mmCIF file of C-alpha atoms in Angstrom:
data_model
loop_
_atom_site.group_PDB
_atom_site.id
_atom_site.type_symbol
_atom_site.label_atom_id
_atom_site.label_comp_id
_atom_site.label_asym_id
_atom_site.label_seq_id
_atom_site.Cartn_x
_atom_site.Cartn_y
_atom_site.Cartn_z
ATOM 1 C CA MET A 1 -17.453 -7.622 3.885
ATOM 2 C CA ILE A 2 -14.238 -6.477 2.276
ATOM 3 C CA ASP A 3 -11.229 -8.191 3.862
ATOM 4 C CA LEU A 4 -8.074 -6.118 3.467
ATOM 5 C CA ILE A 5 -5.921 -8.264 5.763
ATOM 6 C CA PRO A 6 -4.705 -10.564 2.940
ATOM 7 C CA ILE A 7 -3.377 -7.490 1.075
ATOM 8 C CA ILE A 8 -1.402 -6.427 4.145
ATOM 9 C CA LYS A 9 -0.157 -9.986 4.781
ATOM 10 C CA ASP A 10 0.930 -10.443 1.161
ATOM 11 C CA HIS A 11 2.876 -7.186 1.274
ATOM 12 C CA PHE A 12 4.449 -8.070 4.611
ATOM 13 C CA ASN A 13 5.490 -11.465 3.215
ATOM 14 C CA THR A 14 7.508 -9.700 0.507
ATOM 15 C CA LEU A 15 9.787 -8.474 3.288
ATOM 16 C CA ARG A 16 11.355 -11.924 3.547
ATOM 17 C CA SER A 17 14.795 -13.095 2.532
ATOM 18 C CA HIS A 18 14.776 -15.061 -0.728
ATOM 19 C CA SER A 19 17.395 -17.525 0.504
ATOM 20 C CA THR A 20 16.197 -18.228 4.064
ATOM 21 C CA ASN A 21 12.516 -17.188 3.837
ATOM 22 C CA ARG A 22 12.952 -15.374 7.167
ATOM 23 C CA ILE A 23 11.496 -11.940 7.810
ATOM 24 C CA MET A 24 14.094 -9.202 7.316
ATOM 25 C CA TRP A 25 13.430 -7.175 10.460
ATOM 26 C CA GLY A 26 15.729 -4.366 9.316
ATOM 27 C CA GLU A 27 13.474 -3.846 6.284
ATOM 28 C CA VAL A 28 10.340 -4.012 8.437
ATOM 29 C CA ILE A 29 11.719 -1.428 10.867
ATOM 30 C CA PHE A 30 12.785 0.814 7.982
ATOM 31 C CA PHE A 31 9.468 0.619 6.089
ATOM 32 C CA TYR A 32 7.260 1.051 9.152
ATOM 33 C CA GLY A 33 9.531 2.776 11.691
ATOM 34 C CA THR A 34 10.695 5.647 9.489
ATOM 35 C CA PRO A 35 7.152 6.839 8.684
ATOM 36 C CA LEU A 36 6.133 6.504 12.346
ATOM 37 C CA MET A 37 9.125 8.589 13.440
ATOM 38 C CA LEU A 38 8.238 11.241 10.852
ATOM 39 C CA GLY A 39 4.642 11.298 12.107
ATOM 40 C CA ALA A 40 5.813 11.647 15.719
ATOM 41 C CA LEU A 41 8.127 14.470 14.673
ATOM 42 C CA GLY A 42 5.189 16.124 12.920
ATOM 43 C CA VAL A 43 3.109 15.994 16.091
ATOM 44 C CA PHE A 44 5.998 17.289 18.202
ATOM 45 C CA LEU A 45 6.728 20.180 15.820
ATOM 46 C CA GLU A 46 3.003 20.781 15.228
ATOM 47 C CA TRP A 47 3.224 20.434 11.449
ATOM 48 C CA ARG A 48 -0.066 20.943 9.659
ATOM 49 C CA ILE A 49 -0.713 19.896 6.084
ATOM 50 C CA ARG A 50 -2.106 22.526 3.722
ATOM 51 C CA GLY A 51 -3.351 22.295 0.153
ATOM 52 C CA VAL A 52 -5.683 19.364 0.765
ATOM 53 C CA ALA A 53 -7.371 19.585 -2.654
ATOM 54 C CA ASN A 54 -4.063 19.474 -4.543
ATOM 55 C CA ILE A 55 -2.747 16.534 -2.539
ATOM 56 C CA LEU A 56 -6.079 14.734 -2.997
ATOM 57 C CA ALA A 57 -5.839 15.204 -6.768
ATOM 58 C CA SER A 58 -2.299 13.810 -6.727
ATOM 59 C CA PHE A 59 -3.317 10.695 -4.819
ATOM 60 C CA ALA A 60 -6.330 10.160 -7.076
ATOM 61 C CA ILE A 61 -4.039 10.225 -10.128
ATOM 62 C CA LEU A 62 -1.514 7.923 -8.459
ATOM 63 C CA ALA A 63 -4.268 5.477 -7.498
ATOM 64 C CA GLY A 64 -5.416 5.356 -11.120
ATOM 65 C CA LEU A 65 -1.876 4.696 -12.305
ATOM 66 C CA LEU A 66 -1.471 1.930 -9.730
ATOM 67 C CA PHE A 67 -4.692 0.280 -10.947
ATOM 68 C CA ASN A 68 -3.236 0.366 -14.461
ATOM 69 C CA LEU A 69 0.015 -1.158 -13.202
ATOM 70 C CA LEU A 70 -1.965 -4.007 -11.594
ATOM 71 C CA VAL A 71 -3.560 -4.814 -14.938
ATOM 72 C CA LEU A 72 -0.142 -4.832 -16.609
ATOM 73 C CA LEU A 73 1.240 -7.066 -13.848
ATOM 74 C CA PHE A 74 -1.496 -9.601 -14.516
ATOM 75 C CA ASP A 75 -0.274 -9.872 -18.102
ATOM 76 C CA VAL A 76 3.361 -10.149 -16.950
ATOM 77 C CA ALA A 77 2.466 -12.922 -14.485
ATOM 78 C CA VAL A 78 0.562 -14.898 -17.118
ATOM 79 C CA LYS A 79 3.493 -14.656 -19.542
ATOM 80 C CA ALA A 80 5.987 -15.591 -16.790
ATOM 81 C CA ARG A 81 3.925 -18.622 -15.835
ATOM 82 C CA THR A 82 3.579 -19.698 -19.440
ATOM 83 C CA ALA A 83 7.313 -19.317 -20.053
ATOM 84 C CA GLY A 84 8.635 -20.876 -16.850
ATOM 85 C CA GLY A 85 5.869 -22.855 -15.183
ATOM 86 C CA ALA A 86 4.216 -22.340 -11.794
ATOM 87 C CA GLY A 87 7.030 -23.769 -9.642
ATOM 88 C CA ASN A 88 9.193 -21.985 -7.075
ATOM 89 C CA GLN A 89 12.103 -21.982 -9.542
ATOM 90 C CA ASN A 90 10.327 -19.454 -11.781
ATOM 91 C CA VAL A 91 11.995 -16.250 -10.603
ATOM 92 C CA ARG A 92 10.009 -14.022 -12.948
ATOM 93 C CA LEU A 93 6.718 -15.369 -11.624
ATOM 94 C CA LYS A 94 7.913 -14.947 -8.041
ATOM 95 C CA LEU A 95 8.914 -11.322 -8.742
ATOM 96 C CA ALA A 96 5.585 -10.689 -10.473
ATOM 97 C CA LYS A 97 3.696 -12.013 -7.428
ATOM 98 C CA GLN A 98 5.759 -9.817 -5.110
ATOM 99 C CA LEU A 99 5.169 -6.813 -7.341
ATOM 100 C CA GLN A 100 1.447 -7.528 -7.321
ATOM 101 C CA ALA A 101 1.460 -7.644 -3.515
ATOM 102 C CA ASN A 102 3.428 -4.394 -3.260
ATOM 103 C CA VAL A 103 1.359 -2.537 -5.860
ATOM 104 C CA THR A 104 -1.924 -3.670 -4.288
ATOM 105 C CA TYR A 105 -0.666 -2.529 -0.873
ATOM 106 C CA ALA A 106 0.473 0.831 -2.306
ATOM 107 C CA LEU A 107 -2.950 1.196 -3.896
ATOM 108 C CA LEU A 108 -4.599 0.499 -0.539
ATOM 109 C CA THR A 109 -2.366 3.148 1.063
ATOM 110 C CA ALA A 110 -3.149 5.658 -1.710
ATOM 111 C CA LEU A 111 -6.890 5.035 -1.387
ATOM 112 C CA THR A 112 -6.660 5.471 2.394
ATOM 113 C CA CYS A 113 -4.862 8.793 1.920
ATOM 114 C CA ALA A 114 -7.351 9.880 -0.735
ATOM 115 C CA GLY A 115 -10.247 8.931 1.532
ATOM 116 C CA MET A 116 -8.865 10.889 4.470
ATOM 117 C CA LEU A 117 -8.071 13.870 2.252
ATOM 118 C CA GLY A 118 -11.504 13.626 0.621
ATOM 119 C CA VAL A 119 -13.198 13.843 4.001
ATOM 120 C CA GLN A 120 -11.051 16.842 4.940
ATOM 121 C CA SER A 121 -11.765 18.504 1.597
ATOM 122 C CA GLY A 122 -15.483 17.771 1.892
ATOM 123 C CA MET A 123 -15.503 19.451 5.301
ATOM 124 C CA GLY A 124 -13.902 22.534 3.761
ATOM 125 C CA VAL A 125 -10.674 22.097 5.706
ATOM 126 C CA GLU A 126 -7.696 23.732 4.040
ATOM 127 C CA LYS A 127 -5.247 23.350 6.942
ATOM 128 C CA VAL A 128 -5.456 19.903 8.545
ATOM 129 C CA SER A 129 -5.158 19.442 12.328
ATOM 130 C CA ARG A 130 -1.788 18.316 13.633
ATOM 131 C CA TRP A 131 -3.047 14.830 14.587
ATOM 132 C CA VAL A 132 -4.624 14.152 11.219
ATOM 133 C CA SER A 133 -1.516 15.678 9.611
ATOM 134 C CA ALA A 134 0.643 13.232 11.564
ATOM 135 C CA ILE A 135 -1.412 10.263 10.339
ATOM 136 C CA LEU A 136 -1.245 11.568 6.773
ATOM 137 C CA LEU A 137 2.524 12.115 7.071
ATOM 138 C CA VAL A 138 2.939 8.504 8.170
ATOM 139 C CA LEU A 139 0.846 7.316 5.223
ATOM 140 C CA PHE A 140 2.601 9.639 2.731
ATOM 141 C CA CYS A 141 6.055 8.485 3.837
ATOM 142 C CA HIS A 142 5.037 4.834 3.880
ATOM 143 C CA PHE A 143 3.506 5.216 0.430
ATOM 144 C CA ALA A 144 6.689 6.801 -0.935
ATOM 145 C CA LEU A 145 8.843 4.011 0.538
ATOM 146 C CA THR A 146 6.515 1.385 -0.924
ATOM 147 C CA LEU A 147 6.774 3.039 -4.341
ATOM 148 C CA LEU A 148 10.566 2.883 -4.038
ATOM 149 C CA MET A 149 10.284 -0.834 -3.205
ATOM 150 C CA ILE A 150 8.079 -1.324 -6.268
ATOM 151 C CA MET A 151 10.603 0.513 -8.404
ATOM 152 C CA ARG A 152 13.386 -1.736 -7.087
ATOM 153 C CA ARG A 153 11.344 -4.865 -7.838
ATOM 154 C CA ILE A 154 10.424 -3.661 -11.328
ATOM 155 C CA ARG A 155 14.133 -3.129 -11.985
ATOM 156 C CA ALA A 156 14.910 -6.640 -10.705
ATOM 157 C CA THR A 157 12.155 -8.097 -12.879
ATOM 158 C CA PHE A 158 13.434 -6.216 -15.901
ATOM 159 C CA LEU A 159 17.002 -7.365 -15.336
ATOM 160 C CA GLN A 160 15.815 -10.949 -14.760
ATOM 161 C CA SER A 161 13.905 -10.935 -18.034
ATOM 162 C CA LEU A 162 17.016 -9.821 -19.923
ATOM 163 C CA SER A 163 19.201 -12.640 -18.622
#
C-alpha cells in the first residue's frame, strides 16, 4: 500500500517556527483556509471550470517539472550534508529537507489535480460540475500557495549559500 500520510506530515512540519519549533497557526490558516474559502465561494457563486484538457496538460507539465526539482534537491541535500554535516546547525541541509517536503507535497497536489482532471477528461466532460469545480479550486489555490512557499524557500536557500 502507498502511504501518503508521511508526505503530508512532512509538509505540515515545515509550517513551524525555526526558533521555537511551534506550529505557526497563522501560516496554517492561510495555506489551508484561503483555498477552502475560495472553494466555498465557488460553490456559492456556482463557478464551473471549463477547458479541462488544457488544465490537465498544464498540471502534467508542472508535475514533470516538480519531479525534476526533486532530483535536483537530492543533489543539493547531498552537497549540503557533505559541506556542513548532518547536525541541526546545518542550515542549508535543513532548508533542503524543507524544500523536499514542500516539493513532494506540491507534486502530490499536482498529481491529485491531474487525476481528477484526467477522469473528467476521460468522461468527455468539458464543463465540470460546481462541486467538483469547488474541490479543484481548493486544490489549485493550495497548489499555487505551496509553489509560492517553495519559491520563498529556494530564495532563502540561495541567499544562505551565498553567505
